[in-house]
């Protein structure tokens, strides 16, 4: 499976559900019909990773070249911040540790107030920006203590402003205030209820339920906003409801859950369940 086959399912689920959450109406948005597309492989407008859509329809894309790009809902480029395109590609993972710089920005989330949160994965931190890309704050460093991160992946923001982070290599979820103050955590390495094997994606539903993509265990787990285990589904395979290295998840306003089933190269949709 080539790189584009891996990326497209991830972007498709993020775009579709973010648009639903914005209240936008698109012919084909709920049926999987392509509405529009933009971007090519390259240093200027390509290599997408994380994605989020704001309430005004603006689209934010985390780029593997170490930057975040902002577009209109029609794909028109607006602005970018982070890494500079003049730096040779072979150096991109060695630099970019200052405020507003990145080393593999993975997860992107937009808060109700328009603030943009980016999981700066290889810098093991979360960075917060205004909707125009102005640096606001940051928190986290590599480690396993409270508020420390080891390869943060997905990031999600609840309606009350709480920020949830999938702490991949620590096999846990951490919850923070909008200012980055540690609130709580849950999870550890394992295959039982509430345990994880490299959780990547995370989303918060309209009822405040938290869904986590438990990538290494090929399943989805559902929790309360306080981290109490509710349910789980999925196992390794290619059949309906089975996964092969799922990565990202999104929840629609009606409670439907969409999962980017990475190595199966597809999106799966599920009912809310218990």
CSV table of C-alpha atoms in Angstrom, one decimal:
chain,number,residue,atom,x,y,z
A,1,UNK,CA,0.0,0.0,0.0
A,2,UNK,CA,1.5,3.4,-1.0
A,3,UNK,CA,1.6,6.5,1.0
A,4,UNK,CA,-1.4,8.2,-0.6
A,5,UNK,CA,-3.6,5.2,0.1
A,6,UNK,CA,-2.7,5.6,3.8
A,7,UNK,CA,-3.2,9.3,4.0
A,8,UNK,CA,-6.5,9.7,2.1
A,9,UNK,CA,-8.6,7.6,4.5
A,10,UNK,CA,-7.3,9.6,7.4
A,11,UNK,CA,-8.1,12.9,5.8
A,12,UNK,CA,-11.5,11.8,4.5
A,13,UNK,CA,-12.9,11.0,7.9
A,14,UNK,CA,-11.4,14.1,9.5
A,15,UNK,CA,-12.8,16.4,6.8
A,16,UNK,CA,-16.2,14.9,6.6
A,17,UNK,CA,-16.9,14.9,10.3
A,18,UNK,CA,-15.4,18.3,10.9
A,19,UNK,CA,-17.7,19.7,8.3
A,20,UNK,CA,-20.7,18.0,9.9
A,21,UNK,CA,-19.7,19.6,13.2
A,22,UNK,CA,-19.7,23.0,11.5
A,23,UNK,CA,-23.2,22.7,10.4
A,24,UNK,CA,-22.2,23.0,6.7
A,25,UNK,CA,-24.4,21.2,4.1
A,26,UNK,CA,-22.7,19.5,1.2
A,27,UNK,CA,-24.3,17.3,-1.4
A,28,UNK,CA,-22.6,14.0,-0.9
A,29,UNK,CA,-21.2,14.8,2.5
A,30,UNK,CA,-23.1,11.9,4.2
A,31,UNK,CA,-22.9,9.5,1.3
A,32,UNK,CA,-19.2,9.5,0.6
A,33,UNK,CA,-19.4,11.3,-2.8
A,34,UNK,CA,-16.3,13.5,-3.4
A,35,UNK,CA,-17.2,17.2,-3.2
A,36,UNK,CA,-13.8,18.8,-3.8
A,37,UNK,CA,-10.1,18.2,-3.4
A,38,UNK,CA,-6.9,20.2,-3.3
A,39,UNK,CA,-3.2,19.8,-2.9
A,40,UNK,CA,-0.4,17.7,-4.4
A,41,UNK,CA,2.6,15.9,-3.1
A,42,UNK,CA,5.4,18.4,-2.4
A,43,UNK,CA,6.9,21.0,0.0
A,44,UNK,CA,4.5,23.8,-0.7
A,45,UNK,CA,1.0,22.4,-0.5
A,46,UNK,CA,1.4,18.7,0.3
A,47,UNK,CA,2.3,15.9,2.8
A,48,UNK,CA,-0.9,16.3,5.0
A,49,UNK,CA,-1.1,14.6,8.3
A,50,UNK,CA,-3.6,16.0,10.9
A,51,UNK,CA,-6.6,18.0,10.0
A,52,UNK,CA,-9.4,20.0,11.7
A,53,UNK,CA,-12.2,22.3,10.6
A,54,UNK,CA,-13.3,25.4,12.5
A,55,UNK,CA,-16.9,26.6,12.9
A,56,UNK,CA,-16.4,29.2,10.2
A,57,UNK,CA,-15.4,26.5,7.7
A,58,UNK,CA,-11.7,27.2,7.8
A,59,UNK,CA,-9.6,24.1,7.3
A,60,UNK,CA,-6.3,23.5,9.2
A,61,UNK,CA,-3.9,20.9,8.0
A,62,UNK,CA,-0.8,19.6,9.8
A,63,UNK,CA,1.9,19.1,7.3
A,64,UNK,CA,4.7,16.5,7.7
A,65,UNK,CA,7.2,19.2,6.6
A,66,UNK,CA,6.7,20.8,10.0
A,67,UNK,CA,4.1,23.4,9.4
A,68,UNK,CA,0.4,24.0,9.7
A,69,UNK,CA,-1.5,25.4,6.7
A,70,UNK,CA,-4.9,27.1,6.7
A,71,UNK,CA,-7.4,27.0,3.8
A,72,UNK,CA,-10.9,28.1,3.1
A,73,UNK,CA,-13.6,25.5,2.9
A,74,UNK,CA,-13.0,25.4,-0.8
A,75,UNK,CA,-9.3,24.7,-0.5
A,76,UNK,CA,-8.0,28.2,-1.2
A,77,UNK,CA,-4.7,28.7,0.6
A,78,UNK,CA,-4.9,31.3,3.4
A,79,UNK,CA,-1.7,31.1,5.5
A,80,UNK,CA,0.8,28.9,7.1
A,81,UNK,CA,3.1,28.8,10.1
A,82,UNK,CA,6.0,26.7,11.4
A,83,UNK,CA,8.7,25.2,9.2
A,84,UNK,CA,10.2,27.2,6.3
A,85,UNK,CA,10.2,25.5,2.9
A,86,UNK,CA,13.8,26.7,2.2
A,87,UNK,CA,15.3,24.3,4.7
A,88,UNK,CA,16.5,21.0,3.0
A,89,UNK,CA,14.1,18.1,3.5
A,90,UNK,CA,16.8,15.9,5.1
A,91,UNK,CA,17.0,18.3,8.0
A,92,UNK,CA,13.3,18.7,8.8
A,93,UNK,CA,13.3,16.4,11.8
A,94,UNK,CA,16.4,17.8,13.4
A,95,UNK,CA,15.1,21.4,13.9
A,96,UNK,CA,12.0,23.3,14.8
A,97,UNK,CA,12.0,23.3,18.6
A,98,UNK,CA,11.1,26.9,19.2
A,99,UNK,CA,7.7,28.5,19.9
A,100,UNK,CA,5.6,28.0,16.8
A,101,UNK,CA,8.0,25.5,15.2
A,102,UNK,CA,7.2,21.8,14.8
A,103,UNK,CA,8.7,18.4,14.4
A,104,UNK,CA,6.0,16.3,12.8
A,105,UNK,CA,2.8,18.0,13.7
A,106,UNK,CA,0.3,15.2,13.9
A,107,UNK,CA,-3.0,16.0,15.6
A,108,UNK,CA,-4.9,19.3,15.0
A,109,UNK,CA,-8.0,20.5,16.8
A,110,UNK,CA,-10.0,23.7,16.8
A,111,UNK,CA,-11.7,24.8,20.1
A,112,UNK,CA,-15.1,26.5,20.2
A,113,UNK,CA,-13.4,29.9,20.6
A,114,UNK,CA,-11.3,29.3,17.5
A,115,UNK,CA,-8.1,28.5,19.2
A,116,UNK,CA,-6.0,25.9,17.3
A,117,UNK,CA,-4.2,23.1,19.2
A,118,UNK,CA,-1.4,21.1,17.5
A,119,UNK,CA,0.2,17.9,18.7
A,120,UNK,CA,3.9,18.6,18.0
A,121,UNK,CA,4.7,15.0,18.1
A,122,UNK,CA,8.5,14.7,17.9
A,123,UNK,CA,8.8,17.7,20.3
A,124,UNK,CA,6.5,15.8,22.7
A,125,UNK,CA,4.3,18.8,23.4
A,126,UNK,CA,1.1,20.6,22.6
A,127,UNK,CA,1.1,24.1,21.1
A,128,UNK,CA,-1.8,26.5,21.1
A,129,UNK,CA,-2.3,29.2,18.5
A,130,UNK,CA,-4.9,31.8,17.6
A,131,UNK,CA,-7.0,31.1,14.4
A,132,UNK,CA,-4.4,33.2,12.5
A,133,UNK,CA,-1.5,31.1,13.7
A,134,UNK,CA,-0.1,33.4,16.4
A,135,UNK,CA,1.6,31.4,19.1
A,136,UNK,CA,-0.2,31.5,22.4
A,137,UNK,CA,1.3,28.8,24.7
A,138,UNK,CA,2.7,25.3,24.9
A,139,UNK,CA,3.0,22.5,27.4
A,140,UNK,CA,4.6,19.1,27.7
A,141,UNK,CA,8.0,17.6,27.3
A,142,UNK,CA,9.2,14.0,26.9
A,143,UNK,CA,8.5,11.8,29.9
A,144,UNK,CA,5.9,9.7,31.6
A,145,UNK,CA,4.8,11.9,34.5
A,146,UNK,CA,1.6,13.9,34.7
A,147,UNK,CA,1.5,16.5,31.9
A,148,UNK,CA,4.5,14.9,30.2
A,149,UNK,CA,4.2,13.3,26.8
A,150,UNK,CA,5.9,10.7,24.7
A,151,UNK,CA,4.8,11.1,21.0
A,152,UNK,CA,1.4,12.8,21.4
A,153,UNK,CA,-0.8,11.9,18.5
A,154,UNK,CA,-4.5,12.8,18.3
A,155,UNK,CA,-5.8,15.9,20.1
A,156,UNK,CA,-9.5,16.8,20.7
A,157,UNK,CA,-11.3,19.7,22.4
A,158,UNK,CA,-14.6,19.4,24.2
A,159,UNK,CA,-17.3,22.0,24.3
A,160,UNK,CA,-16.1,23.2,27.7
A,161,UNK,CA,-12.6,23.8,26.3
A,162,UNK,CA,-11.0,20.7,27.9
A,163,UNK,CA,-8.2,19.3,25.8
A,164,UNK,CA,-7.7,15.6,25.4
A,165,UNK,CA,-4.4,14.1,24.1
A,166,UNK,CA,-3.6,10.6,22.9
A,167,UNK,CA,-0.2,10.0,24.5
A,168,UNK,CA,0.9,7.3,22.1
A,169,UNK,CA,4.0,5.7,23.6
A,170,UNK,CA,2.8,6.2,27.2
A,171,UNK,CA,-0.3,4.3,26.2
A,172,UNK,CA,-2.7,6.6,27.9
A,173,UNK,CA,-5.0,9.6,27.5
A,174,UNK,CA,-4.3,12.9,29.3
A,175,UNK,CA,-6.9,15.6,29.9
A,176,UNK,CA,-5.9,19.3,30.3
A,177,UNK,CA,-7.5,22.7,30.7
A,178,UNK,CA,-7.5,25.0,27.7
A,179,UNK,CA,-4.4,26.6,29.3
A,180,UNK,CA,-2.5,23.3,29.5
A,181,UNK,CA,-3.0,22.6,33.2
A,182,UNK,CA,-3.0,18.8,33.8
A,183,UNK,CA,-6.4,17.5,35.0
A,184,UNK,CA,-6.4,13.7,34.8
A,185,UNK,CA,-5.1,10.7,32.9
A,186,UNK,CA,-6.2,7.1,32.3
A,187,UNK,CA,-4.8,4.0,30.6
A,188,UNK,CA,-1.8,1.8,30.6
A,189,UNK,CA,-0.2,-0.8,28.3
A,190,UNK,CA,-2.4,-3.8,27.7
A,191,UNK,CA,-5.4,-5.3,26.0
A,192,UNK,CA,-8.1,-5.1,28.7
A,193,UNK,CA,-10.8,-2.6,29.1
A,194,UNK,CA,-9.3,0.9,29.5
A,195,UNK,CA,-5.9,-0.3,28.5
A,196,UNK,CA,-4.1,0.7,25.3
A,197,UNK,CA,-1.5,-0.3,22.7
A,198,UNK,CA,-0.3,3.0,21.1
A,199,UNK,CA,-3.6,4.9,21.0
A,200,UNK,CA,-3.5,7.4,18.1
A,201,UNK,CA,-6.8,9.1,17.3
A,202,UNK,CA,-9.3,10.7,19.8
A,203,UNK,CA,-12.5,12.6,19.5
A,204,UNK,CA,-15.2,14.1,21.8
A,205,UNK,CA,-18.8,13.5,20.8
A,206,UNK,CA,-21.6,16.0,21.3
A,207,UNK,CA,-22.7,14.2,24.5
A,208,UNK,CA,-19.1,14.5,25.9
A,209,UNK,CA,-18.3,10.9,25.3
A,210,UNK,CA,-14.6,10.3,24.4
A,211,UNK,CA,-13.7,7.8,21.7
A,212,UNK,CA,-10.2,6.5,21.4
A,213,UNK,CA,-8.6,4.6,18.6
A,214,UNK,CA,-6.6,1.8,20.3
A,215,UNK,CA,-4.4,1.2,17.3
A,216,UNK,CA,-2.3,-1.7,18.5
A,217,UNK,CA,-5.3,-3.5,19.7
A,218,UNK,CA,-7.3,-2.9,16.5
A,219,UNK,CA,-10.3,-1.5,18.3
A,220,UNK,CA,-12.2,1.6,19.4
A,221,UNK,CA,-12.8,2.3,23.1
A,222,UNK,CA,-15.5,4.7,24.5
A,223,UNK,CA,-15.2,6.6,27.8
A,224,UNK,CA,-16.9,9.2,29.8
A,225,UNK,CA,-15.4,12.7,29.9
A,226,UNK,CA,-13.8,11.7,33.1
A,227,UNK,CA,-12.1,8.6,31.6
A,228,UNK,CA,-14.5,5.9,32.9
A,229,UNK,CA,-14.6,2.9,30.5
A,230,UNK,CA,-18.0,2.5,28.8
A,231,UNK,CA,-17.6,0.1,25.9
A,232,UNK,CA,-15.3,-1.2,23.2
A,233,UNK,CA,-15.5,-2.8,19.8
A,234,UNK,CA,-13.4,-4.2,17.0
A,235,UNK,CA,-10.6,-6.7,16.4
A,236,UNK,CA,-8.0,-7.5,13.8
A,237,UNK,CA,-9.3,-8.4,10.4
A,238,UNK,CA,-10.8,-7.2,7.1
A,239,UNK,CA,-14.4,-7.9,7.8
A,240,UNK,CA,-17.2,-5.5,8.8
A,241,UNK,CA,-16.4,-4.0,12.1
A,242,UNK,CA,-12.8,-5.3,12.0
A,243,UNK,CA,-9.7,-3.2,11.7
A,244,UNK,CA,-6.1,-3.3,10.6
A,245,UNK,CA,-4.1,-0.5,12.4
A,246,UNK,CA,-6.9,2.1,12.7
A,247,UNK,CA,-5.6,5.6,13.2
A,248,UNK,CA,-8.3,8.3,13.5
A,249,UNK,CA,-11.8,8.7,14.6
A,250,UNK,CA,-14.6,11.4,14.4
A,251,UNK,CA,-18.1,11.6,15.8
A,252,UNK,CA,-21.0,13.3,14.0
A,253,UNK,CA,-23.7,15.4,15.7
A,254,UNK,CA,-26.1,12.5,15.4
A,255,UNK,CA,-23.6,10.3,17.4
A,256,UNK,CA,-22.4,8.2,14.4
A,257,UNK,CA,-18.7,7.3,14.7
A,258,UNK,CA,-16.4,7.2,11.7
A,259,UNK,CA,-13.1,5.4,11.8
A,260,UNK,CA,-10.1,5.6,9.4
A,261,UNK,CA,-9.2,1.9,9.0
A,262,UNK,CA,-5.6,2.6,7.9
A,263,UNK,CA,-4.2,-0.6,6.5
A,264,UNK,CA,-7.5,-1.7,5.2
A,265,UNK,CA,-7.6,1.5,3.2
A,266,UNK,CA,-11.2,2.4,4.1
A,267,UNK,CA,-13.6,4.3,6.4
A,268,UNK,CA,-16.1,2.5,8.6
A,269,UNK,CA,-19.2,4.1,10.1
A,270,UNK,CA,-20.8,2.9,13.3
A,271,UNK,CA,-23.9,3.7,15.3
A,272,UNK,CA,-23.4,5.4,18.7
A,273,UNK,CA,-24.0,2.2,20.7
A,274,UNK,CA,-24.2,2.2,24.5
